Amino acid sequence: MGAKKNMRARVAELRELIRLHDRKYYVDHAPEIADGEYDALMAELAGLEREHPELVTSDSPTRRGGGAPTEGFRTVEHAVPMLSLDNTYSPEELLAFDARVKKRLPDELVEYVVEPKLDGISISLRYVDGRLDVAVTRGDGTRGDDVTANIRTVRSIPTRLPGRRGVSEVEVRGEVFMPRSGFERLNRRRESDGATPFVNPRNAAAGSLKLRDPGEVAGRPLEAFFYQIVGGASRVATHLEAIELMRAMGFPVSPDITPAPHMEAAVERCLEWDERRRGLDYDIDGMVVKVNSLEQQERLGSTAKSPRWGIAYKFPAEAVRTVVRDIVVQVGRTGRLTPVAILEPVFVSGSTVSRATLHNQDEIERLDVRVGDTVAIEKGGEVIPKVTEVVKSKRRGRPRRFRMPLRCPACGEPVVRSPGEVDTRCENVSCPEQVRGRIRHFASRGAMDVRGLGSALVRQLVAEELVGDYGDLYELRGPDLVALERMGEKSAENLLAELEESKRRPLARVLHGLGIRHVGARVAQVLAESFPGMRELASASEGDLAAIDEIGPVIAASIRSFLGSPRNAEALRKLERAGVNMRREPGRRRKTKTALAGLTVVLSGTFAHRTRQEAADAIVEAGGRVSSSVSSKTDLAVVGRNPGSKHSKALELGVKTIDEAELERLLGTRERH
Ligand code: IVH
């Protein structure tokens, strides 16, 4: 009995020691023992736990290596919603925020705190009786994913709060992130393993937290900083004191949180940090300015989406310089030639950039960009990087000007630039680059959705002359496919089954897949609602078409010209012969008034009753538009499970959000059952 008791005590002692040294190492960055000594403690504990499995606890330091993989993440409701901060981009906006605060707190002194805005994944941790109980992601702000098992593997996050036994509940919030150095190491490893590297540390952190296997998470270099005790801690009066309290409890907190006596000082600090952040080993995308007094915070309160006591200052879009190695020309599926600058790779706003579009000849002339030039490129938010200026002082010698080629780089046919148009085009419908582009578009998710027909395969099919247009896809036979390099019998079979299945896609999808200029998913839907089938559409005049609501003369002319071309007519005949659906389903006539008519809708997350594509189709059918990104023009955001940045953006912009059940209601679920 006595031996058992001793051993129990030793296990407890080892755990205590390991936690203490974890904290010294991972949080304070001031280790007190050598790695070897630490490893010996760990080995001893692991040995005892192996011999006495009844003593193993889920929060033992030995379990940092990760528990069993999960099927999915449980959804957990936040006790207090996780809001987001309003963004500002200039000193003036910060001063306006200060004025709003003062208006609500007349004649009071307001002190601010300035701290880095970490570019990671927000997380809320609840401790019960001093033990980590649950770790939840932000999710949609109301509900998030239970990622406790994964969070336990992050060594700087305490799983026990010493001295907090008996304190019933503590909830803290902060940001999990991946340091740049760790991110680079991880990507090097991934590259040598043949895995796709992560785009930036934020994506890598998000991806890591969503791994199903905590054992794998344990190998990811994740860190965290905490910045909020939920519900306020009665023992502290200010945000700075709350930070100190969290530090004392063993949470990692940013070392760069400082008070500012007034907004002018806070503004100065924000501006300084735009430079200083380059010295950090992690990404920050701005600064946060918060009212220091928790009591004042309380009185200021929050709106539905963000607190009135804090504001984010976002750094201006980062501009960096790099060198243009080459200017190449890409040919799109519509024959448009786009010049693209091939750049010396640079890291800008969180990812490595090695190409930037130069749009067209006019833009190249405006910038006067030439091969070998040093250029400034800019990337704001999620936008494709663009070249903003040429640094002429760095130009050496007299580099040659770029000229659009006179012949298509893909097929060698002469290209055309019509008077008054900025685009240069290849008008050869058989141009291999266009042929490939059209086939890829036809098979793409939003059109015929033929899985397994990727770029590499399309290239092979066109090169082997098995396919000259999308109509030929349906004439492919097993032996043709199996003869291709890297194509097994099983893949061939799957592809044929996918093609067979695609014949039943609704008319709108088929129309979209044809690749008629200006006919995207929305116009295709309008056409499918306006004509019972392809035949009727083909015999409509330009005038008939232009008379349709939402279809203007440019689209009408484009449709007529497409259908008037003998080659296109031939491809269409092939589709028809193969049995591809050419008729509108009964009852899918254009509806004029539904709850979604005319609304621009964004989908975020996954849905239980439909795939995202099905949800999008249903919305379009009900007269709505589906957009892939949230902007001020978005009317409605439908939020499913595990919603992403679109949902946060919607909350940020104050866009109305609804859940799946509400969407089903608006769609009138009858149609599906
Ligand atoms: S305070 C009401 N402080 O930015 C939300 N947030 O848009 C209070 N973030 O979701 C958040 N660093 O994920 C706060 N020092 C910091 C932050 C920070 C990053 C994130 C957080 C939040 C988002 C706000």
XYZ file of C-alpha atoms and ligand atoms in Angstrom:
697
model
C 0.000 0.000 0.000
C 2.768 2.338 1.086
C 4.728 1.720 -2.109
C 1.658 2.462 -4.151
C 1.090 5.691 -2.281
C 4.704 6.719 -2.816
C 4.442 6.014 -6.440
C 1.266 8.010 -6.710
C 3.062 10.904 -5.032
C 6.030 10.546 -7.383
C 3.735 10.636 -10.417
C 2.111 13.801 -9.115
C 5.497 15.315 -8.387
C 6.839 14.486 -11.829
C 3.836 16.028 -13.494
C 4.191 19.131 -11.397
C 7.879 19.411 -12.251
C 7.348 18.858 -15.942
C 4.599 21.482 -16.026
C 6.842 23.902 -14.210
C 9.682 23.365 -16.685
C 7.296 23.460 -19.642
C 6.228 26.842 -18.486
C 9.792 28.078 -17.964
C 10.708 26.843 -21.414
C 7.640 27.544 -23.551
C 6.093 30.546 -21.826
C 8.894 32.381 -20.043
C 11.540 31.331 -22.579
C 13.934 30.880 -19.643
C 14.639 27.165 -19.178
C 16.199 26.161 -15.877
C 17.185 22.600 -16.628
C 19.012 20.975 -19.512
C 17.024 19.150 -22.196
C 18.487 15.852 -21.012
C 17.218 16.346 -17.465
C 13.803 17.251 -18.778
C 13.725 14.168 -20.986
C 14.662 12.035 -17.972
C 11.679 13.388 -15.979
C 9.403 12.679 -18.898
C 10.786 9.162 -19.366
C 10.329 8.384 -15.691
C 6.738 9.565 -15.751
C 5.985 7.668 -18.955
C 7.488 4.538 -17.411
C 5.336 4.806 -14.297
C 2.234 5.454 -16.341
C 2.963 2.443 -18.515
C 3.249 0.226 -15.463
C 0.181 1.745 -13.818
C -2.279 2.704 -16.523
C -4.875 3.454 -13.850
C -2.858 6.568 -12.982
C -2.964 8.028 -16.493
C -4.992 11.231 -16.807
C -5.975 13.012 -19.993
C -4.022 16.089 -18.956
C -0.802 14.317 -18.040
C 2.245 15.883 -19.760
C 2.860 12.524 -21.442
C -0.383 13.008 -23.329
C 0.882 16.131 -25.066
C 1.810 13.759 -27.855
C -1.889 13.617 -28.688
C -4.753 11.270 -27.886
C -6.799 9.153 -30.251
C -7.930 10.556 -33.611
C -11.484 11.884 -33.811
C -14.111 11.427 -36.491
C -15.173 15.034 -36.406
C -15.410 17.936 -34.031
C -18.255 18.345 -31.620
C -19.981 21.714 -31.800
C -19.939 23.692 -28.576
C -21.927 26.795 -27.801
C -19.935 29.721 -26.411
C -21.132 30.854 -22.993
C -20.346 34.408 -24.096
C -20.337 35.017 -27.861
C -16.941 35.533 -29.472
C -17.293 38.870 -31.185
C -14.936 40.471 -33.648
C -13.354 43.895 -33.686
C -14.214 46.715 -36.043
C -11.354 47.599 -38.354
C -9.793 50.987 -39.006
C -7.128 51.876 -41.510
C -6.027 55.391 -40.608
C -5.160 57.624 -37.643
C -8.300 59.650 -38.386
C -10.500 56.604 -37.890
C -8.786 55.861 -34.588
C -9.461 59.422 -33.448
C -13.085 59.033 -34.519
C -13.280 55.887 -32.375
C -11.841 57.879 -29.449
C -14.531 60.514 -29.972
C -17.253 57.851 -29.909
C -15.853 56.434 -26.669
C -15.696 59.898 -25.087
C -19.234 60.634 -26.142
C -20.441 57.649 -24.161
C -18.182 58.462 -21.214
C -18.442 62.238 -20.999
C -15.928 64.016 -18.773
C -14.117 60.818 -17.916
C -10.467 60.061 -18.311
C -9.966 57.194 -20.710
C -6.715 55.295 -20.782
C -5.978 52.922 -23.652
C -3.885 49.815 -24.097
C -2.192 49.016 -27.402
C -1.284 45.461 -28.378
C -0.444 43.437 -31.476
C -3.302 41.936 -33.446
C -2.149 38.379 -33.920
C -2.890 36.815 -37.258
C -3.932 33.382 -36.081
C -6.988 31.441 -35.012
C -8.997 32.597 -32.037
C -9.681 30.108 -29.330
C -11.574 30.014 -26.052
C -10.377 27.784 -23.203
C -12.509 26.811 -20.237
C -10.910 25.478 -17.068
C -13.002 23.768 -14.455
C -11.522 23.182 -11.043
C -8.121 24.212 -12.367
C -8.093 21.755 -15.265
C -8.492 22.407 -18.956
C -12.024 21.295 -19.670
C -12.716 22.360 -23.210
C -11.053 24.352 -25.989
C -13.362 25.770 -28.638
C -12.642 27.616 -31.876
C -14.445 30.829 -32.662
C -16.662 29.155 -35.268
C -19.506 31.481 -36.137
C -19.043 33.446 -32.934
C -21.913 31.645 -31.226
C -20.764 28.066 -31.668
C -17.383 26.624 -32.439
C -15.588 23.298 -32.731
C -14.350 21.389 -29.734
C -10.626 21.088 -30.450
C -9.569 20.197 -26.900
C -7.529 17.142 -27.871
C -5.547 19.195 -30.373
C -5.053 22.121 -28.007
C -3.656 19.793 -25.358
C -0.695 19.167 -27.638
C 0.281 22.865 -27.654
C 2.971 22.904 -25.038
C 2.742 26.535 -24.043
C -0.943 26.161 -23.154
C -1.355 25.000 -19.556
C -3.635 22.040 -18.983
C -3.587 22.746 -15.242
C -3.782 26.018 -13.393
C -1.828 25.603 -10.178
C -3.559 27.207 -7.235
C -6.872 27.199 -9.065
C -8.255 24.001 -7.595
C -11.614 24.809 -6.159
C -12.034 27.836 -8.418
C -15.008 26.584 -10.269
C -14.536 28.099 -13.717
C -12.128 30.270 -15.632
C -12.467 31.061 -19.323
C -9.707 32.740 -21.283
C -9.479 33.703 -24.930
C -6.575 34.231 -27.206
C -5.025 33.386 -30.496
C -3.241 30.241 -31.624
C -0.598 30.921 -34.258
C 2.407 29.408 -35.943
C 5.714 31.277 -35.714
C 7.307 32.026 -39.079
C 10.409 29.976 -38.330
C 8.329 26.923 -37.440
C 6.151 27.506 -40.487
C 9.158 27.484 -42.768
C 10.531 24.333 -41.192
C 7.133 22.660 -41.545
C 6.873 23.642 -45.206
C 10.362 22.415 -45.991
C 9.423 19.103 -44.457
C 6.171 18.992 -46.402
C 7.916 19.764 -49.648
C 10.422 16.992 -49.143
C 7.523 14.644 -48.300
C 5.752 15.662 -51.488
C 2.899 17.355 -49.581
C 1.540 20.744 -50.655
C 3.174 23.503 -48.639
C 0.906 25.861 -46.675
C 0.365 29.292 -48.146
C 1.063 31.201 -44.946
C 1.455 30.661 -41.210
C -2.183 31.482 -40.546
C -3.454 28.783 -42.897
C -0.942 26.376 -41.435
C -2.215 27.094 -37.912
C -5.845 26.752 -38.990
C -5.103 23.547 -40.873
C -3.239 22.123 -37.898
C -6.056 22.811 -35.439
C -8.473 21.058 -37.778
C -6.416 17.859 -38.033
C -8.321 14.798 -36.897
C -5.264 13.233 -35.339
C -3.900 15.024 -32.266
C -0.692 13.012 -32.672
C -0.085 14.881 -35.910
C -0.950 18.220 -34.289
C 1.696 17.533 -31.660
C 4.302 17.762 -34.426
C 3.069 21.184 -35.565
C 4.899 24.198 -34.112
C 1.884 25.971 -32.629
C 2.050 28.788 -30.089
C -0.567 30.951 -28.433
C -1.060 34.298 -26.746
C -4.025 35.038 -24.536
C -5.654 38.424 -24.235
C -8.962 38.123 -22.440
C -10.489 36.641 -19.316
C -14.134 36.097 -20.080
C -16.654 37.621 -17.768
C -13.867 39.734 -16.289
C -12.021 38.580 -13.213
C -13.448 40.233 -10.168
C -9.962 40.685 -8.753
C -8.743 42.945 -11.518
C -9.818 46.410 -12.511
C -8.019 46.881 -15.812
C -7.160 45.028 -18.987
C -3.462 45.284 -18.129
C -4.098 43.685 -14.763
C -6.054 40.918 -16.456
C -3.059 40.310 -18.722
C -0.789 40.155 -15.675
C -3.175 37.779 -13.945
C -3.164 35.473 -16.959
C 0.620 35.600 -17.031
C 0.666 34.641 -13.347
C -1.712 31.768 -14.030
C 0.765 30.397 -16.538
C -0.717 31.571 -19.842
C 1.546 32.891 -22.536
C 0.740 36.561 -23.175
C 2.219 38.985 -25.672
C 5.257 40.839 -24.320
C 4.214 43.895 -26.338
C 1.102 45.094 -24.533
C 1.542 48.686 -23.379
C -0.649 51.435 -21.928
C -1.259 54.711 -23.800
C -2.506 57.680 -21.784
C -4.580 58.987 -24.703
C -5.490 58.139 -28.270
C -2.770 60.327 -29.795
C -0.174 58.182 -28.038
C -1.998 55.018 -29.145
C -1.973 56.215 -32.756
C 1.743 56.811 -32.603
C 2.295 53.328 -31.235
C 0.206 51.806 -34.046
C 2.235 53.612 -36.683
C 5.540 52.590 -35.092
C 4.557 48.953 -35.119
C 4.099 48.847 -38.870
C 7.913 48.802 -38.985
C 8.630 46.991 -35.747
C 6.517 43.973 -36.660
C 9.160 42.882 -39.143
C 11.321 41.963 -36.175
C 8.765 39.490 -34.823
C 8.849 35.787 -35.514
C 5.089 35.737 -36.065
C 2.631 37.613 -38.238
C 0.516 40.433 -36.924
C -1.905 42.163 -39.248
C -2.512 45.238 -37.177
C -2.751 46.560 -33.658
C -5.640 46.494 -31.217
C -6.472 49.546 -29.125
C -8.564 48.791 -26.049
C -10.021 50.869 -23.220
C -7.973 49.809 -20.202
C -10.585 50.124 -17.441
C -12.756 47.003 -17.330
C -15.483 48.949 -15.636
C -15.519 51.464 -18.483
C -15.458 48.537 -20.934
C -18.512 47.161 -19.234
C -20.386 50.441 -19.510
C -19.435 50.862 -23.150
C -20.737 47.371 -23.945
C -20.975 45.869 -27.398
C -23.020 45.986 -30.536
C -24.249 42.681 -31.964
C -20.952 42.062 -33.642
C -18.220 43.976 -31.885
C -17.299 45.601 -28.613
C -17.438 49.408 -28.303
C -14.332 49.359 -26.103
C -11.825 48.133 -28.621
C -10.846 48.642 -32.218
C -8.393 47.106 -34.651
C -5.976 49.225 -36.635
C -4.997 47.330 -39.781
C -1.613 47.982 -41.309
C -1.668 49.363 -44.847
C -1.375 46.803 -47.657
C 2.199 45.730 -47.684
C 4.243 46.853 -50.658
C 7.445 45.048 -51.336
C 9.973 45.155 -54.091
C 11.104 42.367 -56.300
C 12.557 41.772 -59.737
C 10.680 40.838 -62.903
C 12.421 37.770 -64.284
C 10.250 37.397 -67.299
C 6.976 38.434 -68.826
C 4.970 35.562 -70.271
C 1.645 35.427 -72.033
C -1.186 33.166 -70.955
C -3.997 32.171 -73.255
C -7.351 31.750 -71.554
C -10.213 29.561 -72.661
C -11.881 32.521 -74.365
C -8.704 33.219 -76.305
C -7.714 36.280 -74.321
C -3.976 36.838 -74.022
C -2.912 37.962 -70.552
C 0.631 39.114 -69.867
C 1.934 37.818 -66.545
C 5.054 38.977 -64.724
C 7.196 36.125 -63.429
C 8.787 37.470 -60.278
C 11.717 36.682 -58.083
C 9.638 35.058 -55.306
C 8.947 37.367 -52.348
C 7.024 37.004 -49.148
C 4.269 39.604 -48.978
C 1.255 39.890 -46.665
C 1.537 36.343 -45.459
C 2.391 34.376 -48.577
C 5.028 33.950 -51.231
C 4.295 35.630 -54.515
C 5.988 34.622 -57.743
C 3.551 35.861 -60.403
C 1.512 38.989 -60.860
C -0.921 39.812 -63.627
C -0.105 42.730 -65.877
C -3.619 42.650 -67.375
C -2.963 43.872 -70.939
C -0.708 45.831 -73.249
C -2.082 49.204 -72.115
C -1.302 48.455 -68.494
C 2.230 47.393 -69.384
C 2.723 50.660 -71.229
C 1.268 52.696 -68.397
C 3.677 51.082 -65.943
C 6.477 50.851 -68.514
C 7.508 47.557 -66.971
C 10.321 45.597 -68.611
C 12.088 42.332 -67.940
C 14.822 42.850 -65.341
C 13.057 45.821 -63.721
C 12.708 46.176 -59.983
C 9.014 46.657 -59.250
C 6.840 47.395 -56.267
C 4.070 44.878 -55.787
C 1.155 45.184 -53.470
C -1.202 42.701 -51.996
C -4.114 43.894 -49.943
C -6.265 41.314 -48.171
C -7.134 38.502 -50.510
C -6.595 40.307 -53.781
C -4.293 38.904 -56.468
C -0.996 40.750 -56.229
C -0.431 43.564 -58.655
C 2.549 45.496 -59.859
C 2.026 49.072 -58.734
C 5.139 50.761 -60.007
C 8.524 50.323 -61.584
C 11.481 51.531 -59.541
C 13.166 53.371 -62.389
C 16.233 54.335 -60.366
C 17.115 50.646 -60.200
C 16.899 50.081 -63.928
C 20.207 49.051 -65.406
C 20.960 49.537 -69.073
C 18.089 49.695 -71.512
C 15.954 46.616 -71.085
C 13.758 45.715 -73.986
C 10.124 46.788 -73.908
C 7.531 44.058 -73.812
C 5.272 43.765 -76.816
C 2.272 41.544 -77.116
C 3.176 38.803 -79.558
C 1.648 39.031 -83.013
C 0.973 35.332 -82.969
C -0.621 33.195 -80.284
C 2.081 31.577 -78.159
C 0.010 28.387 -77.950
C -1.015 27.809 -81.559
C 0.988 30.263 -83.650
C -2.059 31.802 -85.345
C -2.125 35.611 -85.714
C -3.784 37.377 -82.781
C -6.282 40.219 -83.005
C -6.832 43.372 -81.035
C -10.033 45.049 -82.163
C -10.189 48.834 -82.249
C -11.441 50.206 -78.946
C -10.693 47.002 -77.055
C -7.918 46.540 -74.533
C -7.689 42.790 -74.936
C -5.673 40.919 -77.502
C -7.219 37.625 -78.563
C -6.422 34.437 -80.334
C -9.421 33.706 -82.526
C -8.438 30.188 -83.470
C -11.062 27.982 -81.849
C -8.756 24.988 -82.266
C -5.921 26.663 -80.357
C -4.791 23.886 -77.972
C -4.642 26.220 -74.979
C -8.224 27.312 -75.584
C -9.363 23.784 -76.277
C -7.889 22.651 -72.981
C -9.327 25.659 -71.153
C -12.825 25.039 -72.553
C -12.760 21.383 -71.629
C -11.523 22.165 -68.134
C -14.287 24.731 -67.774
C -16.934 22.324 -69.076
C -15.884 19.725 -66.488
C -15.462 22.215 -63.637
C -17.394 22.100 -60.375
C -19.800 24.914 -61.196
C -20.578 23.457 -64.637
C -20.788 19.720 -65.453
C -18.783 18.722 -62.390
C -16.925 15.773 -63.892
C -14.607 14.661 -61.138
C -11.296 13.151 -62.056
C -10.923 15.243 -65.178
C -8.057 17.458 -64.004
C -5.667 19.657 -65.987
C -3.051 16.959 -66.460
C -5.541 14.500 -67.902
C -7.105 17.118 -70.169
C -3.623 17.922 -71.474
C -3.025 14.245 -72.248
C -6.402 13.790 -73.913
C -5.864 16.797 -76.160
C -2.243 15.903 -76.921
C -3.237 12.348 -77.891
C -5.988 13.854 -80.055
C -8.579 11.796 -78.253
C -10.550 14.946 -77.542
C -10.840 18.083 -79.682
C -13.838 19.613 -77.958
C -16.012 18.771 -74.981
C -18.414 16.876 -77.199
C -15.701 14.269 -77.716
C -15.515 13.519 -73.983
C -18.587 11.335 -74.275
C -17.079 9.279 -77.056
C -14.155 8.174 -74.888
C -13.975 4.430 -74.351
C -12.193 2.373 -71.706
C -9.328 1.122 -73.909
C -8.521 4.704 -75.103
C -8.161 5.787 -71.496
C -6.249 2.812 -70.204
C -3.702 3.335 -72.976
C -2.834 6.726 -71.434
C 0.176 7.061 -69.218
C -0.559 6.956 -65.473
C -4.151 5.811 -66.091
C -5.207 2.627 -64.370
C -8.279 0.588 -65.156
C -10.041 1.704 -62.011
C -9.491 5.428 -62.728
C -10.679 4.931 -66.289
C -13.811 3.225 -65.054
C -14.472 5.991 -62.542
C -14.053 8.680 -65.141
C -16.478 6.974 -67.521
C -18.994 6.645 -64.701
C -18.584 10.339 -63.850
C -19.137 11.285 -67.483
C -22.227 9.109 -67.656
C -23.569 10.737 -64.527
C -22.874 14.231 -65.852
C -25.307 13.661 -68.730
C -28.130 14.278 -66.304
C -27.030 17.737 -65.150
C -29.719 20.416 -65.337
C -29.901 22.551 -68.456
C -28.418 25.580 -66.702
C -25.262 23.652 -65.884
C -24.923 22.474 -69.455
C -25.362 26.030 -70.731
C -22.775 27.315 -68.299
C -20.353 24.581 -69.322
C -20.493 25.556 -72.992
C -18.240 28.492 -72.207
C -20.141 31.169 -74.096
C -18.525 34.544 -73.401
C -20.477 36.505 -70.771
C -22.603 33.482 -69.902
C -21.695 32.554 -66.351
C -23.760 30.542 -63.908
C -26.297 33.301 -63.395
C -26.991 34.098 -67.050
C -27.103 30.365 -67.801
C -29.802 30.041 -65.168
C -31.800 32.894 -66.648
C -31.567 31.277 -70.080
C -32.632 27.889 -68.744
C -35.639 29.499 -67.120
C -36.544 31.377 -70.264
C -36.325 28.523 -72.780
C -37.630 24.993 -72.401
C -34.567 23.562 -74.111
C -31.463 24.038 -76.222
C -33.352 23.881 -79.533
C -35.569 26.824 -78.628
C -32.590 28.788 -77.418
C -30.679 28.040 -80.598
C -33.478 29.400 -82.722
C -33.979 32.586 -80.698
C -32.937 35.810 -82.407
C -30.634 38.395 -80.896
C -33.708 40.539 -80.329
C -35.563 37.733 -78.531
C -32.587 37.261 -76.276
C -32.064 40.915 -75.505
C -35.718 41.174 -74.547
C -35.129 38.927 -71.573
C -34.726 40.653 -68.255
C -31.065 40.608 -67.148
C -29.809 39.908 -70.661
C -28.392 42.929 -72.432
C -27.341 43.388 -76.055
C -23.728 42.339 -75.434
C -24.736 39.001 -73.943
C -27.380 38.511 -76.620
C -24.833 39.091 -79.386
C -22.351 36.781 -77.741
C -24.887 33.957 -77.475
C -25.950 34.379 -81.096
C -22.403 34.425 -82.335
C -21.546 31.312 -80.325
C -24.528 29.334 -81.539
C -24.022 30.578 -85.076
C -20.558 29.047 -85.340
C -20.552 25.708 -87.187
C -17.858 24.300 -84.881
C -19.860 25.056 -81.778
C -23.003 23.696 -83.379
C -21.072 20.496 -84.092
C -19.881 20.208 -80.468
C -23.466 20.729 -79.312
C -24.697 18.002 -81.671
C -22.166 15.624 -80.158
C -23.467 16.393 -76.681
C -27.017 15.836 -77.820
C -26.154 12.550 -79.537
C -24.416 11.342 -76.391
C -27.621 11.920 -74.466
C -26.566 14.974 -72.443
C -29.659 16.644 -71.042
C -30.825 19.481 -73.275
C -34.205 20.197 -71.694
C -35.340 22.141 -68.705
C -36.886 19.947 -66.045
C -40.623 20.393 -65.769
C -41.631 22.970 -63.216
C -38.380 24.879 -63.395
C -39.811 27.790 -65.246
C -38.711 31.184 -64.171
C -40.190 32.212 -60.858
C -40.685 35.857 -60.423
C -41.160 36.324 -56.738
C -39.460 34.204 -54.149
C -37.976 35.350 -50.864
C -34.511 35.079 -52.366
C -35.256 36.815 -55.664
C -32.672 39.451 -56.446
C -30.605 38.830 -53.325
C -26.866 38.284 -53.372
C -26.094 35.367 -51.110
C -22.838 33.980 -49.782
C -22.436 30.430 -48.452
C -20.062 29.712 -45.614
C -19.330 26.311 -44.097
C -20.888 22.970 -44.874
C -24.524 21.978 -44.824
C -26.328 18.932 -43.617
C -29.037 18.651 -46.262
C -27.282 19.695 -49.419
C -23.782 19.997 -50.763
C -22.666 23.563 -51.210
C -23.134 23.277 -54.945
C -26.685 22.054 -54.480
C -27.422 24.901 -52.102
C -25.974 27.353 -54.619
C -28.052 25.860 -57.427
C -31.195 26.064 -55.338
C -30.567 29.710 -54.484
C -29.947 30.606 -58.108
C -33.058 28.752 -59.066
C -35.017 30.782 -56.549
C -33.815 33.909 -58.309
C -30.882 34.760 -56.055
C -27.253 35.190 -56.920
C -24.485 33.309 -55.211
C -21.259 35.142 -54.700
C -18.000 33.590 -53.587
C -16.916 36.472 -51.395
C -18.530 38.802 -48.916
C -18.687 42.490 -49.717
C -20.902 45.445 -48.942
C -23.150 44.191 -51.788
C -23.887 40.912 -50.031
C -27.476 40.718 -48.780
C -27.364 37.459 -46.916
C -24.798 35.022 -45.562
C -25.893 31.431 -45.022
C -23.801 29.909 -42.292
C -23.366 26.160 -42.077
C -21.045 24.053 -39.984
C -17.391 25.064 -39.665
C -17.906 28.388 -41.396
C -14.749 30.169 -42.450
C -13.546 33.676 -43.046
C -16.643 34.539 -45.064
C -18.711 34.323 -41.962
C -16.409 36.538 -39.926
C -16.330 38.972 -42.820
C -20.129 38.966 -42.898
C -20.279 39.705 -39.195
C -17.696 42.401 -39.666
C -19.677 44.095 -42.423
C -22.963 43.671 -40.616
C -24.358 41.396 -43.338
C -27.472 39.524 -42.272
C -26.676 35.893 -41.480
C -29.045 32.940 -41.420
C -28.570 29.256 -40.692
C -29.313 26.264 -42.864
C -32.805 25.739 -41.473
C -33.725 29.297 -42.372
C -32.323 28.833 -45.859
C -34.427 25.717 -46.332
C -37.434 27.694 -45.228
C -36.729 30.488 -47.700
C -36.238 27.948 -50.459
C -39.434 26.168 -49.570
C -38.076 22.691 -48.878
C -41.113 21.117 -50.529
C -39.279 21.007 -53.812
C -36.752 18.554 -52.462
C -38.991 16.009 -50.834
S -9.597 41.283 -28.483
C -14.409 41.075 -29.050
N -7.050 41.253 -28.925
O -8.957 39.542 -33.866
C -13.200 40.453 -29.528
N -8.440 40.167 -30.497
O -11.610 40.830 -35.091
C -12.099 40.794 -28.610
N -7.223 39.099 -32.333
O -11.572 37.406 -33.133
C -10.875 40.419 -29.228
N -5.212 39.630 -31.654
O -9.256 36.465 -33.014
C -8.248 40.880 -29.379
N -4.758 41.282 -29.156
C -5.938 40.904 -29.597
C -6.094 40.159 -30.770
C -7.367 39.808 -31.197
C -5.910 39.013 -32.576
C -8.261 38.529 -33.192
C -9.288 37.739 -32.463
C -10.612 38.357 -32.797
C -10.287 39.191 -33.980
C -11.131 40.437 -33.888
